[in-house]
Amino acid sequence: MALGVLSGGLGIAVWRRAPGGYLQPVALGLLMLSSALLAWGQTEARAIARLQAVLAADLEGQDVLLTGRVTEMPRLAADGVQFVVEVEQARRIGEGAETLALPPRIWLSWRRGWQEDALLAGPPEALQAGERWQWPVRLKRPHGVLNPGGFDTELWLFERHLGAVGAVRAQAALPAQRLAAAALWQAPVERARQVLRDRVLLAVPDPRAAAVLAALSVGDQAAIEGEQWEVFRRTGIAHLISISGLHITLFAGLAAWVVGWAWRRSAALCLRWPAPVAARWGGVVLALGYALLAGWGVPAQRTVGMLALAAAFKSLGLNWPGWLLALWVAVGVVMWDPWALLAPGFWLSFGAVWLLMLSSPEPAPLAQAVQDVGSTLQDEPAPGTWAARLRHSAAQAWHTQWVATLGLAPLSLILFNQVSVVGLLANLFAVPWVTLVVTPLALLGMVWPGIWALAAWAVAPLLWGLDLLAQWGGAGWVVAEAPLWASALGLLGAAWVVWPGLWRRRVWGLPLMLPLLWPPVVRPAPGQFELLALDVGQGSAVLVQTANHALLHDAGPRFARDADAGQRMVLPALRAKGVTRLDELVLSHRDIDHVGGADAVLNGVDVPQMRSSLEEGHSLRRNVEHHIGCEAGQHWVWDGVRFEVLHPPPGRPPADARPNTLSCVLKVSDAQGRSALLTGDIEAAQEARLVAQEAASLHAEVLVVPHHGSQTSSTEAFLRAVNPSVAVIQVGYRSRFGHPHPAVLSRYAQQGIPVVRTDYCGAWVWGAGGAQCTRAVRPRYWHWQPKQ
């Protein structure tokens, strides 16, 4: 930062010494260098402060009695709530309960009990923002799964300054206690958001419509289920199911008109301040309030910033171009939160504005709306007939939609590896319907709750139409992660296509976008395979790719009633790898940590065939055209790579057989002698059978460790028979089951077998060129790192 101050001082000195001279570019360069160094310095200082405010490693897994205040609106889930706590005091539970130093802000989950936690006491029905509580909790350091194309949970926690995550462990013997209700001045915006959100959810009986209205009213999208989000993504209207910049701009215009109309009713007020000025600033202030209720995301910050600057420049008699307004607001957003640059919403929000401004020599519709907030709906009507104005509005709407659809398509492919093919059609009816009908009704419902029923009626045809479009097999275009050069060409092509001019010149931008639409996909050579052991927490999912085929062995766990690894981790990884079809899905056995994500996978990609040990009548077997029971002796060859099933033995299993004992064990071998053994959750007895009956087939270079490193598996005889070069354990961070067991790790160490853990490594990729961990491929300073 000192270098930034020095550069800035030199720049100012040079500027003053040589006004208008040839040294002015030097002064300007020094000032720009100063700004960059100062920005870098303050970002580094803030990052260091956040990294230091993280839970101490020796407090992980400890039972702690935490006293603190709920600072934000709790997020509702199917089985509980999640919320931010501002820590006041903490002490260890038990004898010698000393006071503990915790991070100032913590992310807590309070669940009603699901699977192994069914005996825990759940949260109350009305946990309120601003309340002061005392909870028994168990904490851990910020840690998330890391997979190709996956969401970076650790960045999300870091950006929000959350130094620990944890779970409330309330029980009858040690209950959570509400110590004080929220005072009027404590979290007033968050309390207002929660009151409105809860009213919507209670007033609207249809949960899908209620979730959409809650998102449009207060920006809370947590109630929208994963399947519904997939519909919104496939139809390209996910940007609408939130309080967007367009909604805030419309609200600001209406608010300015109302303020201006009321102001003109008083001669005294008009003498104090002209009605147009009052209307202009009244619209900005009310838009700010609306944006705060919306959660103050990047689109809201961008819109309010542009509205405020436009109003200020209008008052000062200045006329800056819209793109410059957007640039200054972008600088302000990044100064406030440097990590906003890493959020897709930042680039989509500002990118849409810049593209609209770039696409027309006249002010773009959004920019014009910003510039005209102060004069919206003046007493003098605009010239022309209503029909002419209607045609003009329709032309502007069409212009906005094709520019946004075509122009933002490359950004969508870069950020999400997919783009909606039906997005233009869906947005043509969804944008006006949501903006002019659904959103105003949702806002009016805040004042008169009875209108929410009418808003829910308006949502119903929208959801019906989107479901119809999403059911078309080609609704979404999915691509692999593109190289940097393809991304750059795609962005250049988008700018070229929307640049004003004749269409015969614009169309030359389309070829530049082709490498991004069909990026080169790196696949194994014939006779070779690549193995990707996904980081899915406490569960298993392994992708095996050959030159022209793909197989998924297990689909990861279900975490809660409304969350599973298939939707959150497996499908994004498949998209990033360019996999749109799985030639076979192998489900080793029925345990939820292996098949919990299977439904999402079956719905997300084409899966013509499943191989499993699932019993007849299992719901997953009905979701595929062809099912094969998993039995030893089955084998096939894809592209010179051999697949062989080693377990379970042929025949009907005993009626009392536990699912683990029926795990489908698969060996994959290529023409170069490389091989991998995928074992499911087999235990000692099944390992002994394999050693006795399949010893010649057991040796493999890579062993996916049985049962996540449980003490019931990985016997010495089995490890000697397999004799792997590396063992991969798919396990959750600080697994509640104690996986991998220290005794098991000791066995691998005694036999000199290196162990890779997905909770330390992230997803592990092994191909002909070697192996690598996702955490090592793209290291970031906010990422968790194992102790050295």
mmCIF file of C-alpha atoms in Angstrom, residues 410 483-495 509-516:
data_model
loop_
_atom_site.group_PDB
_atom_site.id
_atom_site.type_symbol
_atom_site.label_atom_id
_atom_site.label_comp_id
_atom_site.label_asym_id
_atom_site.label_seq_id
_atom_site.Cartn_x
_atom_site.Cartn_y
_atom_site.Cartn_z
ATOM 1 C CA PRO A 410 -20.757 -17.113 -24.204
ATOM 2 C CA PRO A 483 -9.749 -23.448 -23.149
ATOM 3 C CA LEU A 484 -8.866 -19.801 -22.622
ATOM 4 C CA TRP A 485 -8.489 -19.033 -26.328
ATOM 5 C CA ALA A 486 -11.983 -20.396 -27.096
ATOM 6 C CA SER A 487 -13.492 -18.324 -24.274
ATOM 7 C CA ALA A 488 -11.784 -15.162 -25.543
ATOM 8 C CA LEU A 489 -12.994 -15.764 -29.116
ATOM 9 C CA GLY A 490 -16.530 -16.420 -27.858
ATOM 10 C CA LEU A 491 -16.655 -13.138 -25.939
ATOM 11 C CA LEU A 492 -15.268 -11.254 -28.930
ATOM 12 C CA GLY A 493 -17.876 -12.895 -31.158
ATOM 13 C CA ALA A 494 -20.679 -11.861 -28.794
ATOM 14 C CA ALA A 495 -19.536 -8.222 -28.887
ATOM 15 C CA GLY A 509 -19.210 -12.731 -35.185
ATOM 16 C CA LEU A 510 -21.012 -16.069 -35.111
ATOM 17 C CA PRO A 511 -18.031 -18.159 -36.363
ATOM 18 C CA LEU A 512 -15.954 -16.706 -33.525
ATOM 19 C CA MET A 513 -18.408 -18.255 -31.049
ATOM 20 C CA LEU A 514 -18.214 -21.757 -32.539
ATOM 21 C CA PRO A 515 -15.130 -22.945 -30.577
ATOM 22 C CA LEU A 516 -17.009 -22.105 -27.381
#
